[in-house]
Tab-separated table of C-alpha atoms in Angstrom:
chain	number	residue	atom	x	y	z
A	103	UNK	CA	3.207	13.633	-27.704
A	104	UNK	CA	2.983	17.311	-26.950
A	105	UNK	CA	1.624	18.266	-30.362
A	106	UNK	CA	-1.281	15.645	-29.740
A	107	UNK	CA	-1.647	17.158	-26.221
A	108	UNK	CA	-2.006	20.825	-27.693
A	109	UNK	CA	-4.591	19.710	-30.227
A	110	UNK	CA	-6.488	17.554	-27.379
A	111	UNK	CA	-6.313	20.732	-24.759
A	112	UNK	CA	-7.647	22.817	-27.911
A	113	UNK	CA	-10.407	20.365	-28.603
A	114	UNK	CA	-11.810	20.163	-25.152
A	115	UNK	CA	-11.553	23.922	-24.334
A	116	UNK	CA	-13.551	24.385	-27.855
A	117	UNK	CA	-16.142	21.607	-27.235
A	118	UNK	CA	-16.534	21.742	-23.233
A	119	UNK	CA	-15.486	24.990	-21.928
A	120	UNK	CA	-16.342	27.798	-24.249
A	121	UNK	CA	-19.579	26.180	-25.816
A	122	UNK	CA	-22.654	27.424	-24.235
A	123	UNK	CA	-25.862	25.164	-23.767
A	124	UNK	CA	-27.653	27.896	-26.445
A	125	UNK	CA	-25.135	27.343	-28.832
A	126	UNK	CA	-25.774	23.374	-28.906
A	127	UNK	CA	-29.443	23.991	-28.632
A	128	UNK	CA	-29.194	26.425	-32.117
A	129	UNK	CA	-27.394	23.988	-33.927
A	130	UNK	CA	-29.610	21.103	-32.989
A	131	UNK	CA	-32.391	23.343	-34.630
A	132	UNK	CA	-31.057	25.122	-37.515
A	133	UNK	CA	-28.253	22.543	-38.306
A	134	UNK	CA	-25.989	24.225	-41.299
A	135	UNK	CA	-27.732	27.315	-41.180
A	136	UNK	CA	-26.818	27.793	-37.368
A	137	UNK	CA	-24.705	30.819	-36.798
A	138	UNK	CA	-23.773	29.081	-34.029
A	139	UNK	CA	-22.211	26.160	-35.870
A	140	UNK	CA	-19.560	28.671	-37.267
A	141	UNK	CA	-18.925	30.722	-34.056
A	142	UNK	CA	-18.039	27.130	-32.336
A	143	UNK	CA	-15.684	26.286	-35.510
A	144	UNK	CA	-14.357	29.830	-34.871
A	145	UNK	CA	-13.466	29.429	-31.374
A	146	UNK	CA	-11.799	26.309	-32.199
A	147	UNK	CA	-9.698	27.819	-34.828
A	148	UNK	CA	-8.831	30.733	-32.547
A	149	UNK	CA	-7.672	28.009	-29.713
A	150	UNK	CA	-5.682	26.261	-32.036
A	151	UNK	CA	-3.593	29.036	-33.407
A	152	UNK	CA	-2.997	30.131	-29.782
A	153	UNK	CA	-1.898	26.798	-28.657
A	154	UNK	CA	0.203	26.149	-32.000
A	155	UNK	CA	1.641	29.662	-31.177
A	156	UNK	CA	0.710	30.790	-34.705
A	157	UNK	CA	3.506	28.677	-36.474
A	158	UNK	CA	2.684	28.815	-39.961
A	159	UNK	CA	4.678	25.312	-40.162
A	160	UNK	CA	1.518	23.524	-38.549
A	161	UNK	CA	-1.111	24.933	-41.289
A	162	UNK	CA	-1.880	21.428	-42.572
A	163	UNK	CA	-2.672	20.287	-39.204
A	164	UNK	CA	-4.833	23.495	-38.560
A	165	UNK	CA	-7.012	22.886	-41.777
A	166	UNK	CA	-7.271	19.113	-41.277
A	167	UNK	CA	-8.452	19.583	-37.714
A	168	UNK	CA	-10.874	22.630	-38.553
A	169	UNK	CA	-12.411	21.126	-41.676
A	170	UNK	CA	-12.781	17.525	-40.062
A	171	UNK	CA	-14.542	18.960	-36.814
A	172	UNK	CA	-16.802	21.087	-39.290
A	173	UNK	CA	-17.865	17.731	-41.143
A	174	UNK	CA	-18.175	15.869	-37.871
A	175	UNK	CA	-20.184	17.983	-36.308
A	176	UNK	CA	-22.332	18.630	-39.095
A	177	UNK	CA	-22.936	14.689	-39.881
A	178	UNK	CA	-23.697	14.637	-36.174
A	179	UNK	CA	-26.334	17.182	-36.428
A	180	UNK	CA	-28.124	15.645	-39.387
A	181	UNK	CA	-27.815	11.827	-38.420
A	182	UNK	CA	-28.427	12.048	-34.635
A	183	UNK	CA	-32.425	11.457	-33.423
A	184	UNK	CA	-33.540	11.933	-29.710
A	185	UNK	CA	-33.108	8.048	-29.621
A	186	UNK	CA	-29.510	7.716	-30.013
A	187	UNK	CA	-28.272	11.368	-28.951
A	188	UNK	CA	-26.186	9.852	-26.397
A	189	UNK	CA	-24.850	7.413	-29.158
A	190	UNK	CA	-23.863	10.017	-31.366
A	191	UNK	CA	-22.380	12.330	-28.811
A	192	UNK	CA	-19.718	9.630	-28.006
A	193	UNK	CA	-19.193	8.665	-31.706
A	194	UNK	CA	-18.933	12.700	-32.446
A	195	UNK	CA	-15.812	12.597	-29.747
A	196	UNK	CA	-14.396	9.402	-31.245
A	197	UNK	CA	-14.317	10.959	-34.664
A	198	UNK	CA	-12.653	14.082	-33.444
A	199	UNK	CA	-9.921	12.459	-31.399
A	200	UNK	CA	-9.339	10.040	-34.672
A	201	UNK	CA	-8.759	13.241	-36.512
A	202	UNK	CA	-6.504	14.633	-34.083
A	203	UNK	CA	-4.293	11.625	-34.080
A	204	UNK	CA	-4.095	11.392	-37.887
A	205	UNK	CA	-3.175	15.185	-38.011
A	206	UNK	CA	-0.594	14.332	-35.196
A	207	UNK	CA	0.941	11.436	-37.536
A	208	UNK	CA	0.888	13.405	-40.698
A	209	UNK	CA	3.135	15.633	-38.987
A	210	UNK	CA	5.354	13.791	-36.697
A	211	UNK	CA	4.769	9.952	-37.570
A	212	UNK	CA	4.638	7.576	-34.780
A	213	UNK	CA	4.378	3.780	-34.420
A	214	UNK	CA	2.169	1.647	-32.091
A	215	UNK	CA	3.555	-1.692	-31.120
A	216	UNK	CA	1.061	-3.918	-30.465
A	217	UNK	CA	3.252	-5.797	-28.140
A	218	UNK	CA	3.400	-3.245	-25.883
A	219	UNK	CA	-0.434	-3.074	-25.538
A	220	UNK	CA	-1.352	-6.869	-25.306
A	221	UNK	CA	0.885	-7.618	-22.594
A	222	UNK	CA	0.583	-10.138	-19.454
A	223	UNK	CA	0.279	-6.850	-17.534
A	224	UNK	CA	-2.330	-5.390	-19.638
A	225	UNK	CA	-4.643	-8.728	-19.913
A	226	UNK	CA	-4.563	-9.297	-16.384
A	227	UNK	CA	-5.952	-5.530	-15.732
A	228	UNK	CA	-8.781	-6.049	-18.708
A	229	UNK	CA	-9.761	-9.557	-17.094
A	230	UNK	CA	-9.850	-7.820	-13.680
A	231	UNK	CA	-11.726	-5.092	-15.195
A	232	UNK	CA	-14.169	-7.181	-16.899
A	233	UNK	CA	-14.704	-9.404	-13.672
A	234	UNK	CA	-15.563	-6.749	-11.177
A	235	UNK	CA	-18.334	-5.247	-13.684
A	236	UNK	CA	-19.953	-7.599	-15.945
A	237	UNK	CA	-18.998	-10.915	-14.334
A	238	UNK	CA	-19.622	-10.132	-10.681
A	239	UNK	CA	-22.903	-8.762	-11.468
A	240	UNK	CA	-24.171	-11.525	-12.994
A	241	UNK	CA	-22.453	-13.884	-10.048
A	242	UNK	CA	-23.975	-11.819	-7.481
A	243	UNK	CA	-27.433	-11.720	-8.899
A	244	UNK	CA	-27.381	-15.637	-9.451
A	245	UNK	CA	-26.343	-16.026	-5.656
A	246	UNK	CA	-29.153	-13.639	-4.175
A	247	UNK	CA	-31.844	-14.619	-7.084
A	248	UNK	CA	-33.599	-16.965	-4.519
A	249	UNK	CA	-34.448	-14.014	-2.402
A	250	UNK	CA	-35.928	-10.959	-3.910
A	251	UNK	CA	-37.959	-8.583	-1.426
A	252	UNK	CA	-38.006	-5.701	-3.581
A	253	UNK	CA	-39.935	-7.103	-6.128
A	254	UNK	CA	-43.053	-6.211	-4.151
A	255	UNK	CA	-41.827	-3.050	-2.777
A	256	UNK	CA	-43.090	0.099	-4.258
A	257	UNK	CA	-40.308	1.967	-3.923
A	258	UNK	CA	-38.627	-0.224	-6.715
A	259	UNK	CA	-41.192	1.488	-9.082
A	260	UNK	CA	-39.505	4.671	-8.448
A	261	UNK	CA	-36.094	3.990	-9.211
A	262	UNK	CA	-34.204	4.415	-12.543
A	263	UNK	CA	-33.687	1.772	-14.784
A	264	UNK	CA	-30.717	-0.406	-14.306
A	265	UNK	CA	-29.682	2.043	-11.581
A	266	UNK	CA	-28.371	-0.632	-9.282
A	267	UNK	CA	-26.642	-2.389	-11.745
A	268	UNK	CA	-24.468	0.740	-12.727
A	269	UNK	CA	-24.270	1.545	-9.342
A	270	UNK	CA	-22.701	-1.876	-8.805
A	271	UNK	CA	-20.159	-1.413	-11.222
A	272	UNK	CA	-19.108	1.921	-9.956
A	273	UNK	CA	-18.750	0.789	-6.693
A	274	UNK	CA	-16.801	-2.177	-7.586
A	275	UNK	CA	-14.559	-0.331	-10.012
A	276	UNK	CA	-13.632	2.351	-7.501
A	277	UNK	CA	-13.152	-0.618	-4.699
A	278	UNK	CA	-10.486	-2.106	-7.150
A	279	UNK	CA	-8.685	0.898	-7.851
A	280	UNK	CA	-8.403	2.054	-4.399
A	281	UNK	CA	-6.766	-1.485	-3.646
A	282	UNK	CA	-4.705	-1.451	-6.497
A	283	UNK	CA	-3.263	1.799	-5.496
A	284	UNK	CA	-2.906	0.635	-1.760
A	285	UNK	CA	-5.349	3.164	-0.523
A	286	UNK	CA	-7.479	0.825	1.642
A	287	UNK	CA	-9.066	3.937	3.444
A	288	UNK	CA	-10.981	4.818	0.343
A	289	UNK	CA	-12.521	1.481	0.778
A	290	UNK	CA	-13.838	2.201	4.167
A	291	UNK	CA	-15.002	5.185	2.941
A	292	UNK	CA	-17.021	3.892	-0.073
A	293	UNK	CA	-18.551	1.404	2.283
A	294	UNK	CA	-19.547	4.235	4.919
A	295	UNK	CA	-21.133	6.546	2.042
A	296	UNK	CA	-23.222	3.892	0.561
A	297	UNK	CA	-24.403	2.550	4.158
A	298	UNK	CA	-25.301	6.401	4.865
A	299	UNK	CA	-27.449	6.626	1.760
A	300	UNK	CA	-29.125	3.161	1.906
A	301	UNK	CA	-29.978	3.876	5.536
A	302	UNK	CA	-33.036	5.840	4.685
A	303	UNK	CA	-34.294	3.528	2.269
A	304	UNK	CA	-33.864	0.479	4.995
A	305	UNK	CA	-35.553	2.769	7.496
A	306	UNK	CA	-38.273	3.769	5.705
A	307	UNK	CA	-39.358	0.349	4.594
A	308	UNK	CA	-38.953	-1.269	7.916
A	309	UNK	CA	-38.752	-4.671	6.301
A	310	UNK	CA	-36.157	-6.732	7.832
A	311	UNK	CA	-36.066	-8.994	4.660
A	312	UNK	CA	-35.296	-6.294	2.611
A	313	UNK	CA	-32.216	-5.100	4.931
A	314	UNK	CA	-30.819	-8.536	4.847
A	315	UNK	CA	-30.981	-8.717	1.087
A	316	UNK	CA	-29.012	-5.337	0.557
A	317	UNK	CA	-26.588	-6.278	3.023
A	318	UNK	CA	-25.816	-9.851	1.154
A	319	UNK	CA	-25.875	-7.712	-1.952
A	320	UNK	CA	-23.239	-5.164	-0.672
A	321	UNK	CA	-21.050	-7.579	1.167
A	322	UNK	CA	-20.890	-9.945	-1.767
A	323	UNK	CA	-20.301	-6.691	-4.209
A	324	UNK	CA	-17.407	-5.373	-1.898
A	325	UNK	CA	-15.987	-8.930	-1.213
A	326	UNK	CA	-15.397	-10.045	-4.982
A	327	UNK	CA	-13.989	-6.343	-5.765
A	328	UNK	CA	-11.939	-6.698	-3.152
A	329	UNK	CA	-10.692	-10.177	-3.977
A	330	UNK	CA	-9.968	-9.092	-7.589
A	331	UNK	CA	-8.203	-5.954	-6.009
A	332	UNK	CA	-5.690	-8.258	-4.006
A	333	UNK	CA	-5.150	-10.537	-7.172
A	334	UNK	CA	-4.045	-7.853	-9.194
A	335	UNK	CA	-2.048	-6.151	-6.751
A	336	UNK	CA	-0.362	-9.349	-6.186
A	337	UNK	CA	0.281	-10.483	-9.769
A	338	UNK	CA	-0.018	-6.925	-11.713
A	339	UNK	CA	3.001	-5.771	-10.725
């Protein structure tokens, strides 16, 4: 675990701390001919050497991580397009983490027991997370679909696509986490913060129906998240 964490720290520093935006743009423009690509790999090499304490015993890990990082980055530069840039960002990071795990396994073999992952506690957690995100979203939309005062509201056209959906996901996840760790004050803070941000929109619209619609949706969202958090707190410990 210590070895993997050293490799991970080097990766995070190299990819997110010591990689300026102009390096990224230069790599995307010039690809394999970009000097910034090799500078980026050089930064990773230096960080690895420092964190591995220049120990020659780790030369195989060093070569595997550096070569794989170069190949993955190069593949990303040539395969990604403007439309799938976000997808390739996550794929790029996933492949980097995979090779870090492989490098660790080659040097220090480890076993992952399936039974320790798929157990009663983790299955309950997975069910709760799915419920407070996707399932709750569908339940809320179904319950309040008979009212939709925002469909004729011009301000809706100015909102981000699917922003409400993801805001709901995040707020319910946060409420669930706060209850799971027995920090009820966080739920109150989150509810107050949302009320403050929504107050301006509701005041500007001067629409009672919209106010009631938002209030019903918020109470349903928080109510389902609180209920799920209580279930997990009771049965997940």
